[in-house]
XYZ file of C-alpha atoms in Angstrom:
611
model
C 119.848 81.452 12.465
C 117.139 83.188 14.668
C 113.906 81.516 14.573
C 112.338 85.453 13.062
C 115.176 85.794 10.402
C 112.681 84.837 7.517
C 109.669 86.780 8.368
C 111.904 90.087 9.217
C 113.369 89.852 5.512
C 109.514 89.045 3.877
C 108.196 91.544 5.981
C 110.487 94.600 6.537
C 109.332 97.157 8.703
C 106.258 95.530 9.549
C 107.362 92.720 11.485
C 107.975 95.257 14.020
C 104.550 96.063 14.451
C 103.510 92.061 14.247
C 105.665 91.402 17.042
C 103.970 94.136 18.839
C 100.689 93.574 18.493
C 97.636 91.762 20.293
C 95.419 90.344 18.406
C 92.344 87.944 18.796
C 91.346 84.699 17.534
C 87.501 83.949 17.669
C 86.606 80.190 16.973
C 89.135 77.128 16.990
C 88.158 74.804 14.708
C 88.297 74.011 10.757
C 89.619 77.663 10.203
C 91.142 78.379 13.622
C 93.520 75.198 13.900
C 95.164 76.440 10.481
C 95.019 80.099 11.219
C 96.576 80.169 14.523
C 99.038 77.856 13.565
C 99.688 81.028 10.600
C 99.705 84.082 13.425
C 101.731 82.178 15.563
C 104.438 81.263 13.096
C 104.443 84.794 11.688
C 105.253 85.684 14.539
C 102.273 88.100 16.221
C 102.997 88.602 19.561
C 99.992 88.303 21.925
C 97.230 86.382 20.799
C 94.211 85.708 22.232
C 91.952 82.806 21.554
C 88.202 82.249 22.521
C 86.107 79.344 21.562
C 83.111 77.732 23.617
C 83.317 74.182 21.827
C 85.352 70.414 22.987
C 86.692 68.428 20.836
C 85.163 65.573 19.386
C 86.123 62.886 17.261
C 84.949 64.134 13.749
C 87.351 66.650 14.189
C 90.062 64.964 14.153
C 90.336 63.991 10.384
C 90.802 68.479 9.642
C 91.688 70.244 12.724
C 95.599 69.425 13.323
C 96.150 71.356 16.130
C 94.127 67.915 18.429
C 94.625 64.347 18.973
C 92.663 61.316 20.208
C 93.378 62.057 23.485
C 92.212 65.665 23.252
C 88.743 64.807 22.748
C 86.250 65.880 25.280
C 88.546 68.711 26.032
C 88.491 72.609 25.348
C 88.989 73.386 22.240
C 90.464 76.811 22.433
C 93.111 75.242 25.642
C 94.257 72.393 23.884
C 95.095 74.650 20.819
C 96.869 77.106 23.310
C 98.896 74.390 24.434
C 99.944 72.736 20.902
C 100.626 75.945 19.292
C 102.489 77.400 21.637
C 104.952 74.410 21.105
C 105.466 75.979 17.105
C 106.284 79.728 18.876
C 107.796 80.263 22.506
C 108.204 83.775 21.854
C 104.700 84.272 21.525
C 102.726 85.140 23.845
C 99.144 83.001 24.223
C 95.866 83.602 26.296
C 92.985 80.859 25.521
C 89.360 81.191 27.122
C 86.753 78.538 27.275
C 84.008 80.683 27.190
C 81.447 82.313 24.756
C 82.318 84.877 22.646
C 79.134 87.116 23.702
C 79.983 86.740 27.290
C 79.888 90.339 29.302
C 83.398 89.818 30.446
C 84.457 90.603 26.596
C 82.906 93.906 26.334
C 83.930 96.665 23.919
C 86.835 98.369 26.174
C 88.248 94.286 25.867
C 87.996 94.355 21.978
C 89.430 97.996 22.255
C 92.138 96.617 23.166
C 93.353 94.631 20.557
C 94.999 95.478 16.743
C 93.052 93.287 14.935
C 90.136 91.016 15.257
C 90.088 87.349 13.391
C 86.341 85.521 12.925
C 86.848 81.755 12.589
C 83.222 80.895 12.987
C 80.563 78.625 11.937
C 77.864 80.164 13.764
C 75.990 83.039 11.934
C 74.728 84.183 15.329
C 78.019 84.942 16.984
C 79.969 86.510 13.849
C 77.182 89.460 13.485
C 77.699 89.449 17.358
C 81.859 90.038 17.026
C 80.892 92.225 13.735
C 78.746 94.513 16.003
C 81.300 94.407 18.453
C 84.230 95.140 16.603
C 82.292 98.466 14.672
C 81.837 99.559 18.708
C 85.156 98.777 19.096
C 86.684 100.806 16.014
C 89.245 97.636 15.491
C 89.651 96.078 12.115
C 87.733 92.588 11.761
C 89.042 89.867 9.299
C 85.930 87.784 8.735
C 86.444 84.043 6.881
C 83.985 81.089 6.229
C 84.350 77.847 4.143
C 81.713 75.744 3.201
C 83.243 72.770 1.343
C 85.633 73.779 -1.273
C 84.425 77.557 -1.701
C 85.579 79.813 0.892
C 85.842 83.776 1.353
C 87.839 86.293 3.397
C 86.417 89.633 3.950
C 88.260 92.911 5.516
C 86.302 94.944 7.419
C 87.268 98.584 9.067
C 84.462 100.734 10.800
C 83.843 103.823 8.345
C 86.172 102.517 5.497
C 84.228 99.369 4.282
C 80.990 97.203 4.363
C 80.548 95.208 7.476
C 79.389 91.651 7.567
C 75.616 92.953 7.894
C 75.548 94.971 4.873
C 74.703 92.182 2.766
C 71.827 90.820 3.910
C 71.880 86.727 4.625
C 69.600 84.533 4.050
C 68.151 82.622 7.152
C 69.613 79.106 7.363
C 66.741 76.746 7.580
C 66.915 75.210 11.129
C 64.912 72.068 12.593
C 64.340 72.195 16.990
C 65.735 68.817 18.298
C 62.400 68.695 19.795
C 60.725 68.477 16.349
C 63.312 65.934 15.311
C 63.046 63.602 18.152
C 59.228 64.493 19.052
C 56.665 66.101 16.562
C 58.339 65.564 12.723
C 56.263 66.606 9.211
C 58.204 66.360 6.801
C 60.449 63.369 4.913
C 63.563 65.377 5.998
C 63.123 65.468 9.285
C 62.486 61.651 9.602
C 65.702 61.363 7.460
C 67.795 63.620 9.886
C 66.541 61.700 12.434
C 67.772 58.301 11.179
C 71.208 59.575 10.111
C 71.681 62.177 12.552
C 70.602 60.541 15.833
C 69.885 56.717 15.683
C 72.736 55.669 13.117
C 74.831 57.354 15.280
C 73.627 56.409 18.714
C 73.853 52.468 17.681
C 76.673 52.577 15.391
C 78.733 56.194 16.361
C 79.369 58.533 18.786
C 76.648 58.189 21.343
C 74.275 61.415 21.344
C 76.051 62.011 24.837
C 79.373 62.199 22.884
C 78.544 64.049 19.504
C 78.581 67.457 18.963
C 75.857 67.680 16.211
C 72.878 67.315 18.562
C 72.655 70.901 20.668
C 70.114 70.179 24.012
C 70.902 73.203 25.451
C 67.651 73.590 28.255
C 65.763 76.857 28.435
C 62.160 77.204 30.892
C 59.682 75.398 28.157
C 61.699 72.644 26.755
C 64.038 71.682 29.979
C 61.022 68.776 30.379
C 61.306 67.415 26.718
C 64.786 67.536 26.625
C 65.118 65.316 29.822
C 62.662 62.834 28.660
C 65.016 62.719 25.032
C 67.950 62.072 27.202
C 66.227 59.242 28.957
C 65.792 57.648 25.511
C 69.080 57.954 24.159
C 70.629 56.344 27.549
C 68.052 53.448 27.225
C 69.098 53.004 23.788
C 72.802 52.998 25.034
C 72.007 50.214 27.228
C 70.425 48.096 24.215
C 73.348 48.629 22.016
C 75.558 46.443 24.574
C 72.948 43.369 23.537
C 74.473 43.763 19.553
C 74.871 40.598 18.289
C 72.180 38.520 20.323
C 68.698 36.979 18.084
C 66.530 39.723 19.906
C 69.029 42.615 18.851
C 66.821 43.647 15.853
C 63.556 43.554 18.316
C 64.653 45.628 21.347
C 66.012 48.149 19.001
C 62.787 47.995 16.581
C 60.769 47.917 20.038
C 62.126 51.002 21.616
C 62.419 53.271 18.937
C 58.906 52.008 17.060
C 56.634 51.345 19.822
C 57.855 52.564 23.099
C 59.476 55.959 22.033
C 55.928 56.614 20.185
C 53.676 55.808 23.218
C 55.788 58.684 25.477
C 55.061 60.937 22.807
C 51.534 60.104 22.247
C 50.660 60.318 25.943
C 51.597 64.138 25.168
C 48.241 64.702 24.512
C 48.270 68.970 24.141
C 50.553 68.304 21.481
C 48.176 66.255 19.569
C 44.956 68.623 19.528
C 45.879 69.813 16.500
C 47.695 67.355 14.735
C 47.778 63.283 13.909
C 49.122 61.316 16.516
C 51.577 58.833 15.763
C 51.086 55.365 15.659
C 52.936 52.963 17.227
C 53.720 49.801 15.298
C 53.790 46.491 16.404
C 57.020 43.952 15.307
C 55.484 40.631 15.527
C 52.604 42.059 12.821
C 54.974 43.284 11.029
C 57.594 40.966 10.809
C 54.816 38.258 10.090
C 53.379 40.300 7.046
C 57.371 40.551 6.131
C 58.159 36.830 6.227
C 58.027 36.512 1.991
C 59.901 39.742 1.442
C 63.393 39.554 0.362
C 65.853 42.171 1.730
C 67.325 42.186 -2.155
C 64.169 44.474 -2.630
C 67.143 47.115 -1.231
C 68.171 47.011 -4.679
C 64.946 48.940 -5.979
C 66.462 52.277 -4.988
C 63.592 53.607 -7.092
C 60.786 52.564 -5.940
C 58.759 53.459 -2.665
C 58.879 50.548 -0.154
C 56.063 48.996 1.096
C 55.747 48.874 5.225
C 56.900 45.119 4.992
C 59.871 46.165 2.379
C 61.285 48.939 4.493
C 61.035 46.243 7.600
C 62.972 43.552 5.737
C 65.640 45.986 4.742
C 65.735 47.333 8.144
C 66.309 44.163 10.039
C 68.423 43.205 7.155
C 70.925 46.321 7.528
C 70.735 46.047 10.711
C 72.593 43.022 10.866
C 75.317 43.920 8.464
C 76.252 46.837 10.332
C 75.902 45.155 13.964
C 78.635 42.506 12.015
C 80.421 45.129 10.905
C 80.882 46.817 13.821
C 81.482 43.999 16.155
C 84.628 42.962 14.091
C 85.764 46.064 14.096
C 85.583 45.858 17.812
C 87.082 42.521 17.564
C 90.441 44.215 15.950
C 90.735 46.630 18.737
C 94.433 46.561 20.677
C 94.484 47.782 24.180
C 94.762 51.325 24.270
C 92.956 51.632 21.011
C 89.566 54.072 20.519
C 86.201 52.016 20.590
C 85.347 51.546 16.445
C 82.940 53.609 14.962
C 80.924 53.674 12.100
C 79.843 56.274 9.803
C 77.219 57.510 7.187
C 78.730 57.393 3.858
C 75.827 57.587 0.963
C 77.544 55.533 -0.953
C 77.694 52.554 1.605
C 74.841 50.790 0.722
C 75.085 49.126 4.340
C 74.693 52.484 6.048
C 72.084 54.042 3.575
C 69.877 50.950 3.728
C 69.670 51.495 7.239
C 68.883 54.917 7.533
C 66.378 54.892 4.035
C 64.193 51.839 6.062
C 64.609 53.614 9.318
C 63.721 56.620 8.171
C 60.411 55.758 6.067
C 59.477 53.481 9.337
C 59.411 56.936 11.221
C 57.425 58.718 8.219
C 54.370 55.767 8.004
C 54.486 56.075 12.222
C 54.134 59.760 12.297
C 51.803 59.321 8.660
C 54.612 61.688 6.689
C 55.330 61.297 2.945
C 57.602 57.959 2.477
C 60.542 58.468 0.054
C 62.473 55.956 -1.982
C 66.061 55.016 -1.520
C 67.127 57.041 -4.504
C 65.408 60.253 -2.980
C 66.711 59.797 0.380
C 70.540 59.370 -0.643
C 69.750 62.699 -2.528
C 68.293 64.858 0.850
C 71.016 62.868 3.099
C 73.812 62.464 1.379
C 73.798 65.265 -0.724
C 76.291 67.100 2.434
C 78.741 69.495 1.522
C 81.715 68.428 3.893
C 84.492 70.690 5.867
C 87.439 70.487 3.221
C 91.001 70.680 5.478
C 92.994 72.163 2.500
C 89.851 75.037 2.079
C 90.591 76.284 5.564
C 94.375 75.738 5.112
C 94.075 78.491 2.158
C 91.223 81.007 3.498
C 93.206 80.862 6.848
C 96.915 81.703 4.974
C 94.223 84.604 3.387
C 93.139 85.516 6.527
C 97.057 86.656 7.484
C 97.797 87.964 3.869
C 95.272 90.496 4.332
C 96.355 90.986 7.976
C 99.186 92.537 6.734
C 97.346 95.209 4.620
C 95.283 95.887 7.504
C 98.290 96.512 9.892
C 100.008 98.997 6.985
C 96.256 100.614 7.362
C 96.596 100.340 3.205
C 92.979 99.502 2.591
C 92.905 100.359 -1.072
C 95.392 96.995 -1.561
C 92.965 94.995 1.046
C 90.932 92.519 -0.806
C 87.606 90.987 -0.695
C 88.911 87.256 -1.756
C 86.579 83.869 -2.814
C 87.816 80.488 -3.068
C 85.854 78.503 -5.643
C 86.102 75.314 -7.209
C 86.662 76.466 -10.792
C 88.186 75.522 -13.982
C 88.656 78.765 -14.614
C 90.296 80.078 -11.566
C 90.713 78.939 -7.875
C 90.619 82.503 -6.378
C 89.169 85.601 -7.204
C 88.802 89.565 -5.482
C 87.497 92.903 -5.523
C 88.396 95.980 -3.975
C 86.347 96.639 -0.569
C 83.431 98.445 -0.875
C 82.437 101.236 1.253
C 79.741 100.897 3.938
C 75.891 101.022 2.958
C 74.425 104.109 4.286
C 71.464 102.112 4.655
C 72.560 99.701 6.658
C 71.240 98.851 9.944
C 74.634 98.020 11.818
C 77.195 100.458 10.198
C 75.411 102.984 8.585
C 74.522 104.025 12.065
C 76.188 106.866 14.739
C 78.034 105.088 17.290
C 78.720 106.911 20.719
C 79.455 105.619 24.629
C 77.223 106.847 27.557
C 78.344 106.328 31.432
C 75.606 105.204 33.194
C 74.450 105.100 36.901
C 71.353 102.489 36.551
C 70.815 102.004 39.630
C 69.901 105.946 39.610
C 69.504 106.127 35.717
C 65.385 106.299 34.746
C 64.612 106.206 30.758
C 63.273 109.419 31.412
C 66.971 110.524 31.836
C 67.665 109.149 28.849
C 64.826 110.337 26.518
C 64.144 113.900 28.151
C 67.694 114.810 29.060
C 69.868 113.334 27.017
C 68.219 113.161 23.662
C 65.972 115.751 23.358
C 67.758 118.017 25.258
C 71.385 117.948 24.685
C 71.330 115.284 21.502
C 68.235 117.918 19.879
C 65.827 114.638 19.052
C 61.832 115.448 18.299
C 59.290 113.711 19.160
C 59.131 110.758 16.862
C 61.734 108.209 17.738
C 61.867 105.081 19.660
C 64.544 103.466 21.779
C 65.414 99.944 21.472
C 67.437 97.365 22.658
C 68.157 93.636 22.308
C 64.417 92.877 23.549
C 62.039 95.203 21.573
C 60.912 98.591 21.636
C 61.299 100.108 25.395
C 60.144 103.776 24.177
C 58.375 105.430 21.618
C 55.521 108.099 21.551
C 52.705 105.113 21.792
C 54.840 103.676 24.492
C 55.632 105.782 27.163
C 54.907 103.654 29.877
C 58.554 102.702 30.726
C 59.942 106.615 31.390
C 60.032 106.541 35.585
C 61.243 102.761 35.710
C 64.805 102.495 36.213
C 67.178 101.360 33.223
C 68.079 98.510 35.859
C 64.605 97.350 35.706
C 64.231 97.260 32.004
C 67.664 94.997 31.869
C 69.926 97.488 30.584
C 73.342 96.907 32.356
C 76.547 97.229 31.315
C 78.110 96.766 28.289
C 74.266 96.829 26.469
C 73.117 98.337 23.427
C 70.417 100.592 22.607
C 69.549 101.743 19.372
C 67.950 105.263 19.282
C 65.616 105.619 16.206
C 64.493 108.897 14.714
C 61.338 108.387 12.835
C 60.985 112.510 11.776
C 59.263 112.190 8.474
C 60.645 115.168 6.962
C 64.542 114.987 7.699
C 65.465 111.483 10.087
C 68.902 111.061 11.243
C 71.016 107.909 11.052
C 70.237 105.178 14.023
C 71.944 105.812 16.742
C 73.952 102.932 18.756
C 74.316 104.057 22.461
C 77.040 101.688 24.305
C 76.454 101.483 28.049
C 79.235 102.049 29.947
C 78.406 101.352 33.957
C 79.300 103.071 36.654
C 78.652 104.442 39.998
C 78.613 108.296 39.591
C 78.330 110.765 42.602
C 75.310 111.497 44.508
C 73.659 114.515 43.037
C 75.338 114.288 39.513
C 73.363 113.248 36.808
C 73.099 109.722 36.479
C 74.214 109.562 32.740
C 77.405 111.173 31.615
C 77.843 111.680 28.108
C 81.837 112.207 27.492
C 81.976 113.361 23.909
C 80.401 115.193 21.434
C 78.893 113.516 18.313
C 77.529 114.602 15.022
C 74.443 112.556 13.837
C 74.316 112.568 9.871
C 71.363 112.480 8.630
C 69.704 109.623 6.729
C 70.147 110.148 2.689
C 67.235 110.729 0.701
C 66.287 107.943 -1.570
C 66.335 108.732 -5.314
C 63.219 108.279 -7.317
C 62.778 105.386 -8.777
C 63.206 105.482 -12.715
C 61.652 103.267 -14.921
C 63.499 99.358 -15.441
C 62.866 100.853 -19.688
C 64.612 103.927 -19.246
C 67.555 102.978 -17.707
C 68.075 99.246 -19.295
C 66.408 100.514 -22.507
C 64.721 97.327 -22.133
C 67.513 94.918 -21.513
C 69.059 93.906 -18.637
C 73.113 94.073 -18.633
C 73.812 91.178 -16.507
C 77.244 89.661 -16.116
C 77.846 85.984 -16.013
C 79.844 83.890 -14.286
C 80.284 83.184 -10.781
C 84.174 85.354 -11.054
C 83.616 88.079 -7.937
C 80.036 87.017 -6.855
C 79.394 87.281 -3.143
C 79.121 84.026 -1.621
C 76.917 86.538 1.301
C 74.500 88.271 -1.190
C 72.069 86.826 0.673
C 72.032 85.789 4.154
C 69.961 87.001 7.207
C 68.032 90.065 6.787
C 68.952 92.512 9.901
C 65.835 91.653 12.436
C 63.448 94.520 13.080
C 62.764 95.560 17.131
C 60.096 94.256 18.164
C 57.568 96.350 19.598
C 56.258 96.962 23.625
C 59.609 94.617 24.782
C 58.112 91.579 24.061
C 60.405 88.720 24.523
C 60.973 86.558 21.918
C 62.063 83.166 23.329
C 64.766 81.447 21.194
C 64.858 77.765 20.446
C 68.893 77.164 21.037
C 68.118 73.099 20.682
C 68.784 73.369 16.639
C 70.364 71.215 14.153
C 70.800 73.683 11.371
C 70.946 72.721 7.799
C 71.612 75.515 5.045
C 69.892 75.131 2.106
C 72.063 76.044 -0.841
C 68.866 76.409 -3.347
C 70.007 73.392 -5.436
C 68.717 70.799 -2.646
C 72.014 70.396 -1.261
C 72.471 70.662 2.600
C 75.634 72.476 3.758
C 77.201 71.660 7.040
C 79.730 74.710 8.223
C 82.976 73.805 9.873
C 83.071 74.377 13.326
């Protein structure tokens, strides 16, 4: 029997097409492991894979595809490799590489049948979303967090893209302000579960993926100085088990850590410097406490408390962890410890450690109850969630590739009593929408000739019929508008627009405005004496609808709202970010890429994505 007999009966005709097709694969983890494993059993027959991330050991316990000897490695080539085992007569490409790098510009995506999102990273799926609307390819987009989950179709023209629903920004905290300048209780929490648990007890910071220290011009400096610590707290960790173990580590994270950052003194113009503390005092002024006083989860511990459970942790976890060692075979991985909130060994330490930090830096102290609450209250990467979205993903994969969107499927994944999954029909695209409610054409572009003047004088007023009111934008800010005009004889080269950019053309006519228009660069070296931008096609710019007058909340709820209850069909995206607005005069906005990101779910809990 022919390793395709099963899927040619399920799927008729349409295998066909599935063995024909190319498709890619964007992020390898949670999601990806489960959904490639899916394409490449059904059978697709090209599939491309891109993910930026290695592998590290926390992955391991969801993401089948990798081993223990796969960590460190790439991600998307180990999966390539195992996969490929499940399928020889499909056809894999993996890449290393970012998803937003200029070698995967729109003619790449134009090239492919269908689009898959396996991402954690809110960033990069708006980027593929953007890309794949360029593109005109069908994009299935999928995210879990914890046991709820969704899969959303999404066809330029025919339905709402990932944008039109705006999201809410995830709350994000700079390593920097973790490590260096904290103010609030949470931060001093994720620094004691997050970085020192882990560095002493885990995966060094070196090793783990959750800390990003990714340089850019102003914090390249900081950063360094951060990795100097974590390697000198490497270095104490091999003294576990010796009298002075509680001291060194007490000493370098208390005392010296604290006078590096004080002798920042800009940083402390405007704000209380930390304060150092000193272990003998301290352990003196501790001698009567008992470390039972742990037990008082309630209560906020006193300086000398949160010392005595410190020290006191600190041992049971350094004897923890050294038998562990003790049990290791040749050949074996080094033991590891991990956070659990209901440990009381590892929530000791990181309640004391944490409060420590707060007095230091002269931050609100919490008790132990409050802190198992804001650290342990984690929603975790579920492996049977992404098994299900991903078999999702490929169910409406099928639709898609019989281009029958009315049978395509909005789907959520919910932890119910009532019912596991629920759907709705996909809507159509909001007109008002700032990514798909726009006109979408290519330009070919000479910019090393091309000046913006080109661009505003010939193309759009001239040939395109624009007025005077409307800017140009692009990733940066503003580069033209009536107020700013200062930009029209410098070349497009000079303003960084290259190949494979965007601009977004804005008409701000207050009588009758068009749509946005998306221009996609396209570069090339055109002839001398031709014009420098080529515009191949025609387009018709709609314009923007007119917004109804608002009635009255009386007249049309007669004084009652008709709410619906339940969570049955609710977008799990009904509010995420809210689509940026250019920024004016091409200011750039410098972006902080060293972020641990927590998402607040409104109910205090702090949701991890897969990755």
């Amino acid at each position: 029997m022919g390793r395709d007999t099963y899927p040619k009966q399920s799927l008729s005709s349409l295998y066909g097409r599935i063995k024909e097709s190319r498709v890619l694969m964007v992020g390898a983890g949670g999601i990806g492991c489960e959904l490639l494993k899916n394409l490449v059993l059904t059978g697709f027959g090209e599939i491309h894979l891109v993910d930026l991330d290695t592998i590290d050991l926390s992955n391991l316990n969801r993401q089948f595809l990798f081993r223990h000897e796969h960590i460190k490695k790439s991600k998307a080539l180990v999966a390539k490799e195992v996969a490929g085992k499940f399928n020889p007569n499909v056809k894999l490409e993996a890449y290393h590489a970012n998803i937003k790098d200029s070698a995967f510009n729109v003619d790449w995506f134009q090239s492919f049948t269908l689009v898959f999102n396996a991402l954690d990273n809110l960033d990069a799926r708006r980027h593929v979303n953007k890309m794949c609307l360029a593109a005109g390819v069908p994009l299935i987009e999928s995210g879990t967090t914890g046991f709820n989950g969704q899969v959303q179709v999404i066809k330029k023209g025919r339905t709402e893209c990932y944008d039109c629903n705006p999201k809410e920004t995830p709350k994000t905290f700079p390593v920097c302000t973790i490590r260096s300048t904290p103010s609030q209780p949470i931060h001093c929490i994720v620094w004691a579960k997050s970085y020192l648990f882990t560095e002493i007890f885990g995966t060094s910071e070196d090793d783990a993926p959750e800390l990003d220290h990714s340089e850019d011009a102003e914090n390249s400096e900081e950063i360094e100085k951060l990795r100097q610590e974590a390697q000198a707290l490497k270095r104490i960790r091999q003294s576990m088990g010796s009298p002075d173990f509680p001291k060194k580590i007490f000493e370098k994270i208390f005392v010296e850590d604290i006078l590096r950052l004080r002798s920042m003194e800009d940083v402390w113009k405007s704000r209380r410097a930390p304060e150092p503390l000193d272990f003998d005092n301290v352990s003196q002024q501790a001698s009567g406490v008992d470390a039972s006083v742990a037990q008082k989860d309630q209560s906020i511990w006193s300086i000398q408390e949160n010392f005595a459970v410190f020290t006191d942790s600190l041992w049971r976890l350094s004897t923890r962890f050294q038998e562990a060692q003790a049990g290791v075979v040749n050949g074996d991985a080094s033991p590891v410890l991990t956070f659990d909130k209901d440990d009381d060994d590892t929530l000791d330490f990181v309640a004391a450690s944490a409060n420590l930090r707060s007095l230091i830096f002269g931050i609100e102290t919490k008790s132990k109850f409050d802190i198992k609450q804001m650290a342990g209250n984690i929603i975790p990467a579920i492996a049977t969630t992404n098994a299900m979205v991903a078999g999702l993903c490929v169910l409406q994969a099928f639709k898609v590739m019989r281009d029958d969107y009315t049978a395509a499927r909005m789907v959520f994944l919910a932890k119910s009593t009532d019912r596991v999954l629920s759907s709705e029909p996909l809507r159509p695209p909001k007109p008002d929408c700032a990514v798909c409610g726009v006109a979408q054409t290519r330009l070919v572009v000479d910019t090393s000739r091309a000046t913006l003047s080109d661009l505003v004088e010939d193309l759009l007023r001239l040939k395109l019929g624009y007025g005077e009111e409307f800017s140009v934008n692009n990733e940066v800010g503003t580069i033209y508008d009536p107020e700013l005009d200062d930009n029209l004889e410098k070349k497009l080269s000079d303003l960084g627009i290259k190949g494979d950019s965007f601009l977004t053309v804005i008409d701000e006519d207050e009588e009758n405005p068009r749509v946005n228009l998306v221009l996609s660069i396209s570069e090339k070296k055109l002839p001398v004496g031709s014009k420098p931008i080529v515009h191949p096609a025609n387009i018709d710019i709609a314009r923007k609808p007119k917004k109804p007058l608002a009635a009255s909340r009386d007249a049309i709820t007669n004084g009652h709202t008709n709410g619906v209850g339940g969570v049955v069909g609710k977008r799990k995206r009904s509010t995420e970010d809210v689509i940026e607005q250019p920024k004016k005069k091409g200011k750039l906005v410098p972006k902080d890429d060293d972020l641990i990101v927590l998402d607040d779910t409104g109910n205090g809990a702090i949701e991890i994505e897969d990755d």
